[in-house]
Amino acid sequence: MAQPLLSVRNLVKRFPVRGGVLRRVVDQVHAVDGVGFDLASGETLGLVGESGCGKSTTGRCILRLIEPTSGEVRFEGRDVCALTGNELAAIRRDMQIIFQDPFASLNPRMTVGSIIGEALEIHRLAKTRREREAKVAELLETVGLRPDHMSRFPHEFSGGQRQRIGIARALAVSPKLIICDEPVSALDVSIQAQVINLLEDLQEKFGLSYLFIAHDLSVVEHISDRVAVMYLGRIVEVAPSRDLYAQPLHPYTEALLSAVPIPDPTLKRERIRLQGDIPSPMNPPSGCHFHTRCPIAEKGLCDVAAPDFREATSGHWVACHKRG
Amino acid sequence: MAGSIPASATASTGAAAPRVGPWREAWRRFRKHRLAVVSLVILSVLVLAVLVGPFAWQVPIDEIDFTARLQGPSWAHPMGTDDLGQDILARVLYGGRISLAVGFAAMMVAIFVGVLVGAVAGMAGGRIDAGLMWLTDLFLSLPQLPLLLLIIYLFREGLTQVVGQELGVFILIVIIIGGFNWMQVARLVRAQFFSLREKEFVEAARALGASRLRLVVRHILPNALGPVIVAATIDIAAAIIAESTLSFLGLGFPPDVPTWGRLLFDAKDNLDFAPHWALFPGAMIFLTVLSINFIGDGLRDAFDPRRVIAS
């Protein structure tokens, strides 16, 4: 494979937990614990996992909205973590983010025109006011809104429309990579499909790459080329979308897949129920993070050593002692 | 649209709703707030009255006439007279200038310092935040009156020699009142900053490469201003009353300069037989403070596009 667009290696983020009178660091939350993956140009990588497993933190670390504790993020070969000042501002033209909550992600005091136009302003992509407005109008049409929506405020729109505004804002700087942080989780199912289709159309039109973060496997299956499954700060399985859904290797992936509802009430299927709760990321289990809930865990092996990440079949990677 | 080519102008607007700027939009929304509009009219009349009133009502403020002591309202003296036979209307008009100026100026000082301290603490966090909040608590816990005495004792002479008596006292009073009223605003702004800077729209702006200054000015501050506007109106009221206290203690303007607060305190011993003396300046303070509060409410609503205002 040629040089990947985005390459993440051993990404770690620990949040300090402060306590006591002196506000000393008493503990750490291991939000992201050695995540690594590649993303090719024009590809969509789905990133799934339960709430709190570190998906969003991973996305924000890549953009350096959160400073990673350690690890390497390379965008087109350049080390994002080493950039400062102007270089960092420049690379932000290439990487953008779409947020989960369309009500929190738009400044309620700015018109839609100035929300989208701000990106053009910051990066000086429009010389005159008229040029900027023309570009904003074009962006609004690209995401399926009307140019005269420009003078309105975010609260005048529905959730789906607001999400489109968020997408237009991300598109304004013509990025190469967009990190979609659960972009449809807050929307109605009927609207979800519209937004997903819009994202796919845009990908085709502009050659975008997506890191698509979600907790809904059926949404991810539809849009992703490859899917990475995260559990408690680590990636446990990466595979081409079809492979993963047809032949999940990791027991956690199996359990996740068995929880996806099938729109056919007559169809019976074995449901794998995981025991217990997700362990605290403040104190993750030894060895394989999943061994406390794993149906096939072996004492003396899984609770001692963390499994290597290895390629089971071509392009299908898994981190499990017992499978693959 | 003057100067543009008509064809392109019509083409670009098309079916679009008429475009309104944010200020015109705010004004349109403000006008729907009936109490605020009435208050704005009242306050404008008051301001206009104290500005041009002394030219129209040319009775001297210090003409002593013992034949007309403590008279009730009449045509010669619409607000009556005080115990020296001085015309209260003339004194109210003149005093309003000082009271209103002190109120607005001290409010500006308090808001400026408060927003600055709160914003820096809220953005920086960590040690700077802890230090600034420590300073805020310190100011809150200081015994104000002894300190005022000390400051005025130390600086009045020097300042009045440089800029003249009235201006010197004015500057001193504004700085003192403003300097002791910024703490609530600072705490308010800091709390707002803490909650707003984690919001996703701020994160989105950061992802776009916005500078810290832009984040504060465009995204955080405008969303934090609602409670600050309300605090500002309360500060004006507090400043007018604080000036009265200072004048009463002999720390403010000299006794022969009538401010609204001073007039009230002079009147208090004569409340039994000359209630009009206290009533008129009191009504002025009351009307000013009340209308400023309503205007503040109206402004807050007008600048918050989320709030639906029923017509």
XYZ file of C-alpha atoms in Angstrom, chain A residues 60 65 92 96-97 99-101 104-110 114 118-119 121-123 133 148 151 153 155 169 173, chain B residues 1 4 8 16-17 19 25 199-201 203-210 214 218-219 222-223 226 303-306:
56
model
C -9.763 14.433 19.263
C -8.020 19.111 20.276
C -6.183 22.031 10.385
C -11.820 18.530 10.157
C -14.388 17.175 12.582
C -19.712 16.503 16.078
C -22.333 14.317 17.633
C -24.679 16.886 19.114
C -24.139 22.035 21.035
C -21.839 22.260 18.045
C -23.158 25.509 16.542
C -22.657 28.861 18.255
C -26.195 30.022 19.090
C -25.272 33.676 18.666
C -23.881 33.485 15.157
C -20.920 33.564 9.808
C -15.593 31.806 9.846
C -13.473 29.001 8.442
C -12.104 34.067 7.386
C -9.525 32.262 9.540
C -7.703 30.754 6.587
C -20.929 34.929 0.853
C -30.970 32.128 1.957
C -28.952 34.865 7.576
C -29.667 31.394 13.421
C -32.027 27.412 16.585
C -18.496 24.202 8.193
C -11.660 24.552 4.255
C -27.281 47.979 -2.743
C -24.148 47.541 -7.597
C -26.827 40.918 -10.186
C -34.283 35.316 0.015
C -35.829 36.904 3.056
C -31.271 40.421 5.110
C -32.236 42.428 14.428
C -18.771 23.348 24.419
C -18.566 21.673 21.050
C -18.928 24.869 19.050
C -14.046 22.946 19.978
C -15.183 23.235 16.369
C -13.668 26.700 16.139
C -10.436 25.358 17.600
C -10.442 22.586 15.029
C -10.749 25.264 12.352
C -7.587 26.871 13.682
C -9.132 29.857 15.461
C -10.973 34.783 18.378
C -16.415 35.565 18.893
C -17.510 32.417 20.662
C -20.915 36.769 23.469
C -22.464 33.707 25.064
C -26.357 37.666 29.280
C -29.099 39.702 22.125
C -30.118 36.106 22.722
C -31.400 34.811 19.393
C -32.680 31.610 20.970
